[in-house]
XYZ file of C-alpha atoms in Angstrom:
784
model
C 23.666 -7.748 8.115
C 20.361 -9.498 7.359
C 19.210 -9.228 3.779
C 15.918 -7.552 2.981
C 12.951 -9.054 1.185
C 13.624 -9.708 -2.490
C 17.335 -8.964 -2.228
C 18.649 -11.920 -4.270
C 20.573 -10.590 -7.277
C 20.275 -11.875 -10.831
C 22.772 -14.541 -11.791
C 25.800 -13.572 -13.849
C 24.366 -15.718 -16.660
C 21.122 -13.717 -16.656
C 22.916 -10.362 -16.562
C 25.161 -11.411 -19.435
C 22.251 -12.595 -21.547
C 20.257 -9.417 -20.955
C 23.295 -7.371 -22.004
C 23.672 -9.450 -25.179
C 19.966 -9.097 -26.026
C 20.155 -5.329 -25.615
C 23.327 -5.181 -27.715
C 22.854 -7.951 -30.285
C 24.858 -6.261 -33.049
C 27.804 -5.668 -30.740
C 27.878 -9.161 -29.269
C 26.322 -12.140 -31.068
C 25.139 -10.761 -34.399
C 25.897 -8.643 -37.443
C 23.818 -6.804 -40.027
C 23.469 -8.928 -43.147
C 21.959 -8.236 -46.565
C 18.750 -6.159 -46.539
C 19.505 -5.305 -42.894
C 18.847 -8.904 -41.923
C 20.021 -9.815 -38.436
C 22.476 -12.724 -38.664
C 24.216 -14.837 -36.052
C 28.001 -14.633 -36.198
C 29.572 -17.679 -37.821
C 31.753 -18.462 -34.805
C 28.789 -18.654 -32.412
C 27.560 -22.070 -31.231
C 24.964 -22.090 -28.474
C 23.616 -25.108 -26.560
C 19.955 -25.521 -25.659
C 20.494 -24.328 -22.059
C 21.531 -20.924 -23.382
C 19.157 -20.730 -26.368
C 16.072 -21.612 -24.317
C 16.902 -18.978 -21.724
C 17.736 -16.359 -24.375
C 14.251 -16.661 -25.843
C 12.638 -16.595 -22.397
C 14.548 -13.448 -21.411
C 13.790 -11.881 -24.786
C 10.060 -12.424 -24.186
C 10.347 -11.003 -20.667
C 12.076 -7.875 -21.973
C 9.537 -7.358 -24.748
C 6.608 -7.715 -22.359
C 7.922 -5.796 -19.356
C 10.625 -3.334 -20.489
C 9.256 -0.426 -22.518
C 12.774 0.681 -23.444
C 13.493 -2.640 -25.162
C 12.675 -2.704 -28.859
C 11.710 -6.095 -30.378
C 14.159 -7.166 -33.087
C 12.735 -7.899 -36.500
C 13.897 -11.390 -37.380
C 15.086 -12.263 -33.864
C 13.751 -15.814 -34.057
C 15.550 -16.312 -37.359
C 18.765 -16.433 -35.310
C 17.660 -19.902 -34.154
C 16.792 -21.264 -37.575
C 19.864 -23.476 -37.954
C 20.124 -26.334 -35.404
C 23.818 -26.720 -36.280
C 24.674 -23.458 -34.500
C 21.766 -23.091 -32.056
C 19.751 -25.688 -30.212
C 16.270 -25.117 -28.840
C 14.387 -27.638 -26.737
C 11.974 -25.612 -24.577
C 10.298 -22.487 -25.974
C 7.727 -20.271 -24.238
C 6.081 -17.485 -26.230
C 3.196 -15.210 -25.315
C 1.118 -12.201 -26.327
C -0.100 -11.052 -29.708
C 3.182 -9.747 -31.073
C 4.329 -13.348 -31.786
C 3.664 -13.998 -35.481
C 3.398 -17.067 -37.672
C 6.756 -16.259 -39.264
C 8.446 -16.273 -35.841
C 7.363 -19.841 -35.208
C 8.307 -20.850 -38.748
C 11.833 -19.541 -38.160
C 12.494 -22.312 -35.618
C 10.685 -25.154 -37.416
C 13.923 -27.162 -37.919
C 14.590 -27.362 -34.194
C 13.803 -30.536 -32.246
C 11.517 -28.995 -29.673
C 10.537 -30.987 -26.617
C 8.322 -28.263 -25.130
C 6.373 -25.521 -26.900
C 4.204 -23.229 -24.794
C 2.155 -20.606 -26.656
C -0.002 -18.459 -24.373
C -2.417 -15.714 -25.481
C -0.762 -15.629 -28.922
C -3.790 -14.103 -30.597
C -1.954 -13.305 -33.841
C -1.124 -16.900 -34.725
C -3.161 -18.496 -37.533
C -3.381 -21.984 -38.988
C -0.008 -21.366 -40.619
C 1.425 -22.050 -37.185
C -0.385 -25.381 -37.014
C 1.714 -26.377 -40.004
C 4.824 -25.400 -38.064
C 3.697 -27.299 -34.978
C 3.308 -30.373 -37.185
C 7.048 -30.124 -37.873
C 7.718 -30.891 -34.199
C 5.519 -34.018 -34.063
C 8.461 -36.413 -33.700
C 9.989 -34.723 -30.649
C 7.276 -32.743 -28.871
C 6.475 -33.932 -25.349
C 4.639 -30.851 -24.012
C 2.397 -28.463 -25.976
C 0.367 -25.513 -24.710
C -1.959 -23.532 -26.982
C -3.834 -21.751 -24.194
C -5.739 -18.723 -25.451
C -4.486 -19.173 -29.041
C -7.986 -19.684 -30.433
C -7.276 -18.028 -33.806
C -4.636 -20.635 -34.541
C -7.501 -22.937 -35.540
C -8.778 -20.543 -38.220
C -7.510 -20.253 -41.763
C -8.133 -18.479 -45.006
C -8.855 -21.874 -46.545
C -7.462 -23.920 -49.377
C -3.939 -25.286 -49.058
C -3.411 -28.645 -47.348
C -1.090 -28.841 -44.384
C 2.565 -29.474 -45.058
C 5.908 -29.139 -43.390
C 8.641 -28.079 -45.780
C 11.471 -25.614 -46.023
C 9.769 -23.166 -48.383
C 6.871 -21.898 -46.276
C 8.701 -18.667 -45.503
C 7.410 -15.298 -46.547
C 3.763 -15.618 -47.537
C 1.609 -12.754 -46.290
C 0.187 -12.851 -42.789
C -3.505 -13.712 -42.732
C -5.587 -10.654 -41.945
C -8.102 -10.859 -39.090
C -10.946 -10.630 -41.609
C -9.744 -13.797 -43.313
C -9.754 -15.966 -40.164
C -13.221 -17.331 -40.690
C -12.795 -20.930 -41.775
C -11.979 -23.551 -39.144
C -8.813 -25.534 -39.912
C -10.092 -29.054 -40.522
C -6.937 -30.696 -41.869
C -4.968 -30.601 -38.624
C -4.976 -33.362 -36.056
C -2.435 -34.878 -33.714
C -1.562 -37.812 -35.922
C 2.109 -38.680 -35.462
C 2.555 -36.886 -32.110
C 3.589 -40.149 -30.489
C 5.739 -38.577 -27.749
C 3.204 -35.941 -26.685
C 2.375 -36.317 -23.011
C 1.257 -32.882 -21.777
C -1.338 -30.900 -23.740
C -3.116 -27.643 -22.884
C -5.923 -26.605 -25.257
C -7.520 -24.069 -22.914
C -10.167 -21.864 -24.597
C -10.358 -24.063 -27.683
C -13.014 -22.562 -30.026
C -16.476 -24.103 -29.728
C -16.403 -24.932 -33.442
C -13.484 -27.327 -32.959
C -14.483 -30.824 -31.881
C -12.061 -31.703 -29.084
C -12.818 -35.411 -29.265
C -11.942 -35.658 -32.964
C -8.869 -33.482 -32.540
C -7.497 -35.532 -29.650
C -8.370 -39.023 -30.855
C -4.955 -39.808 -32.457
C -3.117 -39.178 -29.186
C -2.275 -42.406 -27.355
C 0.045 -41.423 -24.540
C -1.416 -38.290 -22.943
C -0.724 -38.030 -19.208
C -1.775 -34.394 -18.650
C -4.696 -32.674 -20.377
C -6.089 -29.156 -19.876
C -9.443 -28.369 -21.516
C -10.260 -25.208 -19.569
C -13.217 -23.246 -20.953
C -13.882 -25.943 -23.567
C -17.466 -27.014 -24.145
C -17.435 -30.782 -24.605
C -20.176 -32.578 -26.541
C -19.409 -35.702 -24.519
C -16.769 -36.815 -22.060
C -16.559 -40.602 -22.372
C -13.694 -40.243 -24.869
C -11.481 -39.301 -21.909
C -11.521 -42.904 -20.731
C -9.239 -43.873 -23.624
C -6.392 -42.564 -21.422
C -7.669 -43.954 -18.105
C -4.540 -46.048 -17.621
C -2.203 -43.089 -18.202
C -3.960 -39.813 -17.403
C -2.425 -38.267 -14.276
C -3.678 -34.671 -14.590
C -6.996 -33.421 -15.933
C -8.180 -29.805 -15.911
C -11.814 -29.126 -16.840
C -12.141 -25.567 -15.512
C -15.541 -24.063 -16.367
C -16.789 -27.353 -17.798
C -20.393 -28.083 -16.830
C -20.841 -30.966 -14.433
C -23.013 -33.802 -15.686
C -23.800 -37.360 -14.722
C -21.760 -38.540 -17.700
C -18.769 -36.456 -16.649
C -18.860 -37.747 -13.076
C -19.103 -41.340 -14.326
C -16.118 -40.675 -16.596
C -14.027 -39.061 -13.880
C -14.310 -41.918 -11.427
C -12.966 -44.267 -14.108
C -9.742 -42.249 -14.425
C -8.269 -44.078 -11.465
C -4.675 -42.946 -12.031
C -5.450 -39.243 -11.731
C -3.182 -37.391 -9.342
C -4.503 -33.921 -10.165
C -8.160 -33.161 -10.930
C -9.525 -29.667 -11.523
C -13.288 -29.294 -12.037
C -13.442 -25.738 -10.680
C -15.601 -22.897 -11.960
C -15.176 -19.169 -12.305
C -18.136 -18.383 -10.071
C -20.991 -19.911 -8.131
C -23.558 -19.128 -10.793
C -26.502 -21.431 -11.442
C -25.697 -24.711 -13.130
C -28.211 -27.421 -13.874
C -26.042 -30.115 -12.297
C -24.765 -29.411 -8.788
C -21.808 -30.688 -6.801
C -23.078 -32.937 -4.011
C -21.605 -34.666 -1.023
C -22.185 -37.983 -2.829
C -20.193 -36.853 -5.900
C -17.277 -35.564 -3.836
C -17.227 -38.754 -1.787
C -17.196 -40.873 -4.956
C -14.267 -38.875 -6.344
C -12.263 -39.328 -3.149
C -13.036 -43.021 -2.817
C -12.386 -43.961 -6.457
C -9.446 -41.679 -7.250
C -7.136 -42.948 -4.539
C -3.992 -41.467 -6.131
C -5.193 -37.873 -5.906
C -2.717 -35.397 -4.447
C -4.351 -32.287 -5.905
C -8.033 -31.399 -6.237
C -9.709 -28.130 -7.233
C -13.467 -27.654 -6.740
C -13.400 -23.839 -6.502
C -16.597 -22.017 -7.422
C -18.972 -24.871 -6.626
C -22.011 -24.615 -4.394
C -22.592 -27.844 -2.510
C -26.110 -29.144 -3.112
C -26.286 -30.688 0.379
C -24.299 -30.092 3.531
C -20.742 -31.334 3.080
C -19.315 -30.251 6.417
C -19.460 -31.915 9.808
C -21.538 -30.128 12.473
C -19.646 -27.266 14.061
C -19.955 -28.781 17.503
C -18.299 -31.971 16.241
C -15.200 -30.209 14.969
C -12.268 -31.227 17.122
C -11.036 -28.651 19.540
C -7.491 -27.333 19.417
C -5.319 -26.111 16.589
C -6.421 -26.665 12.971
C -5.304 -30.052 11.654
C -4.596 -31.403 8.163
C -5.223 -35.002 9.230
C -8.005 -36.504 7.039
C -9.649 -38.208 10.019
C -10.280 -34.795 11.622
C -11.480 -33.155 8.399
C -14.322 -30.661 8.725
C -15.255 -31.577 5.132
C -16.882 -34.966 5.570
C -16.065 -36.609 2.190
C -12.380 -35.779 2.636
C -12.231 -37.920 5.756
C -11.910 -40.827 3.290
C -8.499 -39.598 2.091
C -5.571 -41.847 2.942
C -3.241 -38.882 3.292
C -3.525 -35.059 3.173
C -3.702 -33.521 -0.280
C -0.779 -31.426 -1.473
C -3.238 -28.910 -2.979
C -6.939 -28.264 -2.501
C -8.795 -25.543 -4.398
C -11.705 -24.180 -2.382
C -11.717 -20.629 -3.709
C -15.150 -18.989 -3.845
C -16.705 -21.808 -1.785
C -17.937 -21.851 1.799
C -15.734 -24.873 2.488
C -12.578 -22.739 2.774
C -13.898 -21.313 6.061
C -13.975 -24.558 8.043
C -11.411 -25.369 10.725
C -9.791 -28.626 9.621
C -8.822 -28.928 5.960
C -6.757 -32.010 4.990
C -4.354 -30.280 2.586
C -0.961 -28.592 2.776
C -1.895 -25.784 0.385
C -5.451 -24.443 0.141
C -6.920 -21.702 -2.036
C -9.736 -19.677 -0.539
C -10.582 -16.354 1.051
C -10.509 -17.181 4.758
C -7.040 -15.753 5.457
C -3.916 -14.320 3.883
C -2.339 -17.727 3.232
C -5.365 -18.959 1.252
C -5.594 -15.729 -0.736
C -1.892 -15.808 -1.658
C -2.235 -19.452 -2.680
C -5.119 -18.447 -4.953
C -3.116 -15.686 -6.629
C -0.234 -18.093 -7.146
C -2.403 -20.898 -8.533
C -4.635 -18.896 -10.844
C -2.583 -15.983 -12.183
C -1.295 -17.502 -15.433
C -4.441 -19.064 -16.888
C -7.294 -17.625 -14.795
C -6.917 -13.851 -14.509
C -10.585 -13.538 -13.552
C -9.903 -15.476 -10.327
C -6.516 -13.849 -9.742
C -8.250 -10.470 -9.967
C -10.658 -11.427 -7.166
C -7.868 -12.795 -4.997
C -5.673 -9.697 -5.479
C -8.658 -7.583 -4.489
C -8.877 -9.563 -1.249
C -5.138 -9.127 -0.689
C -5.688 -5.385 -1.149
C -8.188 -5.451 1.730
C -5.788 -7.437 3.910
C -2.947 -4.954 3.321
C -5.268 -1.950 3.746
C -7.280 -3.002 6.798
C -5.201 -5.652 8.539
C -1.525 -6.449 8.111
C 0.284 -8.442 5.447
C 2.489 -11.050 7.121
C 4.025 -12.515 3.959
C 5.161 -9.280 2.377
C 7.816 -10.658 0.032
C 5.551 -13.354 -1.342
C 2.618 -10.955 -1.689
C 4.667 -8.389 -3.579
C 6.232 -10.968 -5.869
C 2.852 -12.492 -6.698
C 1.250 -9.126 -7.473
C 4.239 -8.108 -9.596
C 4.042 -11.415 -11.485
C 0.307 -10.923 -12.108
C 0.819 -7.382 -13.404
C 3.598 -8.560 -15.737
C 1.613 -11.565 -16.944
C -1.568 -9.591 -17.672
C -0.470 -6.119 -18.650
C -3.450 -5.843 -21.033
C -6.023 -6.928 -18.449
C -7.627 -3.808 -16.999
C -9.126 -5.528 -13.932
C -5.750 -7.018 -12.948
C -4.039 -3.657 -13.485
C -6.605 -1.820 -11.336
C -6.544 -4.237 -8.391
C -2.816 -4.962 -8.681
C -1.794 -1.307 -8.669
C -4.115 -0.656 -5.708
C -2.567 -3.546 -3.764
C 0.941 -2.277 -4.537
C 0.076 1.089 -3.012
C -0.596 -0.501 0.382
C 2.183 -3.095 0.122
C 4.844 -0.401 -0.436
C 3.732 2.139 2.149
C 5.732 3.195 5.186
C 4.591 0.258 7.318
C 6.335 -2.275 5.057
C 9.108 -0.184 3.558
C 11.957 -1.124 5.886
C 11.645 -4.794 4.901
C 11.998 -4.194 1.163
C 15.220 -4.307 -0.826
C 16.274 -1.835 -3.512
C 15.865 -4.555 -6.125
C 12.297 -5.380 -5.066
C 11.237 -1.733 -4.953
C 12.687 -1.216 -8.424
C 10.579 -4.110 -9.692
C 7.504 -2.407 -8.258
C 8.415 0.848 -9.997
C 8.842 -0.970 -13.319
C 5.416 -2.622 -13.253
C 3.777 0.602 -12.079
C 5.269 2.489 -15.014
C 4.199 -0.317 -17.354
C 0.644 0.149 -16.118
C 0.808 3.910 -16.607
C 2.037 3.395 -20.167
C -0.614 0.860 -21.077
C -3.681 2.438 -19.475
C -4.905 6.015 -19.668
C -7.901 4.949 -17.560
C -8.490 7.115 -14.473
C -8.355 4.438 -11.762
C -5.144 2.810 -13.006
C -3.432 6.175 -13.426
C -4.447 7.299 -9.939
C -3.330 4.044 -8.317
C 0.015 4.121 -10.114
C 0.693 7.755 -9.214
C -0.216 7.163 -5.585
C 2.080 4.123 -5.440
C 4.991 6.192 -6.775
C 4.398 8.608 -3.882
C 5.487 5.814 -1.515
C 9.041 6.036 -2.855
C 11.860 8.437 -1.987
C 11.778 10.995 -4.772
C 13.868 11.550 -6.782
C 16.388 9.010 -5.401
C 14.425 5.791 -5.899
C 13.004 6.859 -9.264
C 16.259 8.129 -10.736
C 17.023 4.865 -12.548
C 13.834 5.510 -14.601
C 14.049 9.295 -14.456
C 13.311 10.217 -18.064
C 10.599 7.593 -18.443
C 8.657 8.557 -15.326
C 8.732 12.244 -16.267
C 7.499 11.458 -19.774
C 4.595 9.463 -18.353
C 3.641 12.162 -15.857
C 3.714 14.876 -18.503
C 1.553 12.694 -20.733
C -0.950 12.349 -17.893
C -1.049 16.140 -17.522
C -1.575 16.831 -21.237
C -5.399 16.528 -21.399
C -7.113 19.863 -20.853
C -9.642 18.301 -18.477
C -7.803 15.698 -16.465
C -9.257 14.209 -13.287
C -8.481 16.668 -10.464
C -7.070 14.104 -8.050
C -4.731 12.614 -10.660
C -3.662 16.067 -11.754
C -2.806 17.045 -8.198
C -0.782 13.881 -7.547
C 1.005 14.043 -10.917
C 2.021 17.686 -10.432
C 3.246 16.873 -6.924
C 5.383 14.055 -8.365
C 6.701 16.297 -11.136
C 7.700 18.887 -8.565
C 9.428 16.324 -6.363
C 11.260 14.840 -9.358
C 12.883 18.136 -10.356
C 13.759 19.153 -6.806
C 17.428 18.618 -5.965
C 18.522 16.716 -9.067
C 21.469 17.471 -11.320
C 21.082 20.169 -13.935
C 21.382 17.736 -16.839
C 18.253 15.993 -15.538
C 16.429 19.329 -15.392
C 17.554 20.265 -18.879
C 16.403 16.912 -20.254
C 12.981 17.252 -18.620
C 12.719 20.834 -19.869
C 13.227 19.645 -23.432
C 10.354 17.172 -22.978
C 7.953 20.099 -22.594
C 7.876 20.291 -18.796
C 7.822 24.110 -18.674
C 5.045 24.400 -21.257
C 2.955 21.730 -19.513
C 3.159 23.498 -16.153
C 2.268 26.846 -17.718
C -0.698 25.243 -19.491
C -1.952 24.000 -16.122
C -1.533 27.482 -14.668
C -3.399 28.981 -17.637
C -6.291 26.561 -17.085
C -6.469 27.369 -13.374
C -6.494 31.077 -14.181
C -9.336 30.489 -16.618
C -11.223 28.638 -13.865
C -10.254 31.377 -11.364
C -8.964 28.651 -9.039
C -5.848 28.770 -6.913
C -5.420 25.283 -5.520
C -2.575 22.843 -4.916
C -2.194 22.221 -8.645
C -1.587 25.929 -9.214
C 0.899 26.184 -6.330
C 2.695 22.916 -7.206
C 2.994 24.028 -10.844
C 4.763 27.257 -9.883
C 6.896 25.353 -7.372
C 7.861 22.864 -10.092
C 8.812 25.741 -12.388
C 10.890 27.241 -9.573
C 12.769 23.960 -9.213
C 13.295 23.205 -12.881
C 14.677 26.670 -13.660
C 17.332 26.465 -10.938
C 20.672 27.181 -12.651
C 19.240 26.036 -16.009
C 19.220 29.031 -18.375
C 17.502 27.078 -21.173
C 14.508 26.371 -18.970
C 14.409 30.000 -17.843
C 14.352 31.025 -21.507
C 11.500 28.598 -22.157
C 9.545 30.141 -19.309
C 9.835 33.578 -20.852
C 9.094 32.297 -24.365
C 5.877 30.613 -23.195
C 4.268 33.795 -21.794
C 5.455 33.019 -18.287
C 5.672 36.657 -17.223
C 2.124 37.390 -18.391
C 0.835 34.483 -16.313
C 2.876 35.754 -13.357
C 1.161 39.145 -13.541
C -2.274 37.576 -13.987
C -1.786 35.366 -10.934
C -0.692 38.336 -8.816
C -3.762 40.257 -9.891
C -6.314 37.452 -9.444
C -4.867 35.949 -6.263
C -3.403 38.849 -4.248
C -3.650 37.050 -0.904
C -2.105 33.664 -1.827
C 1.202 33.803 0.063
C 2.502 30.359 -0.944
C 1.777 31.164 -4.593
C 3.654 34.476 -4.400
C 6.666 32.819 -2.774
C 6.895 30.184 -5.492
C 6.507 32.709 -8.304
C 9.144 35.048 -6.908
C 11.525 32.157 -6.307
C 11.192 31.218 -9.970
C 11.795 34.788 -11.131
C 14.890 34.856 -8.941
C 16.255 32.013 -11.096
C 15.429 33.925 -14.276
C 17.112 37.046 -12.900
C 20.321 35.071 -12.291
C 20.721 34.619 -16.074
C 22.452 37.749 -17.390
C 21.175 37.500 -20.978
C 17.571 37.215 -19.772
C 17.569 40.110 -17.321
C 16.800 42.763 -19.969
C 13.410 41.090 -20.463
C 12.614 41.813 -16.810
C 13.755 45.420 -17.031
C 10.438 47.059 -17.924
C 8.493 49.702 -15.974
C 5.671 47.233 -15.381
C 7.822 44.425 -13.991
C 10.129 46.664 -11.943
C 7.116 48.346 -10.357
C 5.656 44.976 -9.434
C 8.942 43.746 -7.915
C 9.379 47.032 -6.072
C 5.877 46.844 -4.573
C 6.470 43.261 -3.464
C 9.382 44.435 -1.313
C 6.728 45.579 1.171
C 5.081 42.150 1.282
C 4.887 40.379 4.630
C 3.623 37.188 2.970
C 5.175 33.930 4.163
C 7.406 35.725 6.656
C 10.174 37.402 4.682
C 10.177 35.009 1.721
C 8.259 37.078 -0.863
C 10.046 40.293 0.058
C 13.417 38.456 0.116
C 12.876 36.892 -3.326
C 11.664 40.168 -4.837
C 14.783 41.863 -3.502
C 16.894 39.055 -4.956
C 15.422 39.628 -8.432
C 16.106 43.358 -8.178
C 19.619 42.777 -6.798
C 20.646 40.900 -9.948
C 19.096 43.578 -12.150
C 20.890 46.343 -10.239
C 24.153 44.404 -10.597
C 24.101 45.149 -14.356
C 24.682 48.844 -13.575
C 22.913 52.161 -14.182
C 23.700 52.194 -17.913
C 21.099 49.467 -18.640
C 18.381 51.317 -16.692
C 16.759 53.013 -19.673
C 13.352 53.800 -18.124
C 12.432 57.087 -16.511
C 10.023 55.579 -14.005
C 10.491 54.073 -11.592
C 13.908 55.605 -10.961
C 16.819 53.316 -10.146
C 17.752 55.215 -6.982
C 14.171 55.090 -5.726
C 14.018 51.316 -6.149
C 17.406 50.888 -4.446
C 16.224 52.931 -1.489
C 13.206 50.642 -1.114
C 15.540 47.628 -1.277
C 17.694 49.021 1.564
C 14.606 49.719 3.607
C 13.246 46.203 3.050
C 16.499 44.442 3.963
C 16.804 46.426 7.178
C 13.275 45.395 8.169
C 14.005 41.651 7.997
C 14.796 39.598 11.076
C 18.186 38.028 10.440
C 17.261 35.048 12.627
C 14.278 34.175 10.390
C 13.894 30.498 9.660
C 13.734 29.876 5.942
C 11.635 27.800 3.600
C 14.387 27.522 1.046
C 17.235 25.187 0.129
C 20.417 26.380 -1.569
C 22.495 23.732 -3.323
C 25.070 26.352 -4.327
C 25.901 29.925 -3.289
C 27.408 30.807 -6.667
C 24.555 33.171 -7.777
C 24.834 35.015 -4.430
C 28.621 35.092 -4.286
C 28.909 36.798 -7.669
C 27.191 39.857 -6.151
C 29.826 40.323 -3.397
C 33.089 41.837 -4.728
C 31.656 44.798 -6.665
C 30.879 48.467 -6.226
C 28.312 48.875 -9.003
C 25.390 48.123 -6.715
C 26.126 48.250 -2.980
C 22.523 47.295 -2.208
C 22.943 44.044 -4.185
C 26.110 43.384 -2.216
C 24.212 44.025 1.007
C 21.347 41.668 0.038
C 23.862 38.914 -0.752
C 25.726 39.416 2.542
C 22.468 39.440 4.521
C 21.403 36.209 2.829
C 24.686 34.506 3.760
C 24.566 35.737 7.344
C 21.001 34.530 7.804
C 21.764 31.066 6.427
C 25.073 30.391 8.222
C 23.755 31.617 11.568
C 20.401 29.803 11.474
C 21.649 26.629 9.736
C 25.408 26.506 10.408
C 25.899 22.779 9.954
C 24.382 22.935 6.463
C 25.651 26.232 5.107
C 29.008 26.983 6.777
C 30.702 24.031 5.002
C 29.054 25.041 1.705
C 30.247 28.638 1.955
C 33.793 27.553 2.866
C 33.854 24.981 0.064
C 32.789 27.518 -2.565
C 35.420 30.103 -1.586
C 33.024 32.534 0.034
C 35.365 33.643 2.815
C 37.917 35.176 0.422
C 35.134 37.055 -1.363
C 33.867 38.394 1.954
C 37.368 39.608 2.747
C 37.254 41.643 -0.473
C 33.955 43.146 0.657
C 35.794 44.417 3.752
C 38.510 45.933 1.540
C 36.164 47.774 -0.853
C 35.613 51.456 -0.057
C 32.247 51.290 -1.824
C 30.937 48.699 0.605
C 28.428 50.048 3.091
C 29.549 49.853 6.727
C 26.509 47.731 7.646
C 27.508 45.355 4.879
C 31.080 45.132 6.169
C 29.872 44.477 9.713
C 27.621 41.698 8.475
C 30.397 40.220 6.300
C 32.643 40.113 9.371
C 29.958 38.218 11.309
C 29.585 35.683 8.506
C 33.339 35.036 8.538
C 33.378 34.671 12.314
C 30.468 32.250 12.190
C 32.335 30.050 9.701
C 35.578 30.235 11.700
C 33.742 29.171 14.843
C 32.193 26.300 12.933
C 35.618 25.101 11.703
C 36.918 25.104 15.275
C 33.864 23.227 16.566
C 32.577 21.033 13.711
C 30.108 19.364 16.115
C 28.091 22.584 15.994
C 24.417 21.740 16.246
C 21.305 23.815 16.073
C 17.660 23.492 15.335
C 18.644 23.397 11.696
C 18.868 19.646 11.753
C 15.152 19.491 12.513
C 14.187 21.691 9.573
C 12.548 20.282 6.496
C 14.220 22.496 3.931
C 11.919 23.729 1.209
C 12.882 23.807 -2.398
C 14.851 26.476 -4.131
C 14.434 26.893 -7.846
């Protein structure tokens, strides 16, 4: 069978490491003095394992809300005799100076720190410890690392340990003592978003062997210093650096460049424009280029060949056919060409294998892929364009699109614009049109990032997008692996007294779907979270507003579902003024049939709990239930459910009937009359998972009318939906109980006749198990 998109499983190594990280004290570690986490003495881990452990640890911290960061985790890698680190990637603000100091004795080859806003100049001291071995260093977005409290000279020794973290208020002085003296092996350096107060030229001067340099968002006083590496520099990124005559003159001297990025965030006004002459000079002088990014530039003069001169036929990547005139000088097609937010991406012939732009899906996906990590502002725009493609057209590269959006949401969980556009794109990428191509694993990844977004942002648009995306999944089946978490998030959304109406409606719908047809332990767990109280609060608010809308109906339906065979939740309903709200709703909305059905279904669940029935046995409630027997709302459903409530109350016998009015016999007579008025072939908007509450009413003579209601219910269900309910009745021992009904002298003759028909129906079904009926076409409603 062909595998679905995103179906590749994690490796056994990855699964094992994740298990170890989630169970450190049971696998690799023990609790030392002062609760310090210590590596077991018999553990020796090579760099291949240590590097991946830290990477997976960071992934779990940033994407798994159930994973708690371990205090002192990085201390496990402090001794290079038992652990070896060579390549470390850390990100986000939770990484502290002390974490980096813990690994200062390791011989790191690569150290990538991204958006580590909490790091101060203390970490520069630690980085200096790696000067002999470091080949690749990234400090992108770590601008505060260049600030200090002041005073102490830089050093690298073993006693830096436990000094207090610098407070944000103290990060005012620029660290002037640090430079790259002694970093003789350093080849790749990313200083993106270096503070304006730091002079890049002075900082970089000691470096002799740089081959790759990223100075994104860095304002340079001059650029001629770059020529000191003209014999070695293979990659240069100057994103958002202003073009100037000096810069262009410098660039064309860097003749060994293979990758050049002089792109901009947007086509805003700059004093110095990109021209055809400049682009031609770059192509002619930098003959080794395989990658070029000029996104965001407006060409000062026309850079394209006339439309009529474009070669006919299929688009070509051959430089000689290029629609962009300066690129006709290329000796071979570029591997990568960034044309995002330029008009050049729309031409026919582009001499590059991979192009970023907005002309088509391929260009947009390339842009998301290229810009997600370090340029969320561009990734946001590209994801927004992908959203339009998925919404209006059709996404042809579904797997890639989903994986890129998921990666962007994980990478920038604190970026509101990414979360808004990403969650919107996910809604369209997971809808019915694409669903059959998606694997369980991929859809679970979507659910995880959606829940991450719901946790991080209480903002209306993100919450709405996330809730709508969850509606694309089979509920509760596909959400069950995150069952508790998703319910907690939905209840949190519903807490505010004045929530956005659309979000409220979607969230209540999801809550209702999540508690429909799940095991009782799930319902009990959700009940303990405050589910019952939250739904009743919503009902109270709607009553106050005198509004009976979908939120009101869904809330009662959700209460019906969550109280099914869960006495604790039924008790909570009564404790939280549920019956008062029931009476108020009946009074204010006498004509709302769906509402009445849901409320009576819920009260049927309450009535099934013997210890709670006395709370229903009041003149007021019995009168209400008795009057509802005459209801024709929703077919027979309201009358049927009201009779079910009364049947359980009658089952407790005449001795508990302490009221004078209404009289027990009078109510029973009305019950008989109601049951006889129902059409036994009525199709039902109900779904029984078990007949146990009905079956307990059969073999007894205390209340023949209760026995009759139960028998009628069984006859209706097995005759209208035999394939669903005959096996259930047989499985639960119903036939033997019906035989006892036939034996009891107290059983009414009509009841016996009906019991006989139920038994015959089940016998016929056993003889012909291929029995079919319209039942298979029914969308069964919920039963509380």
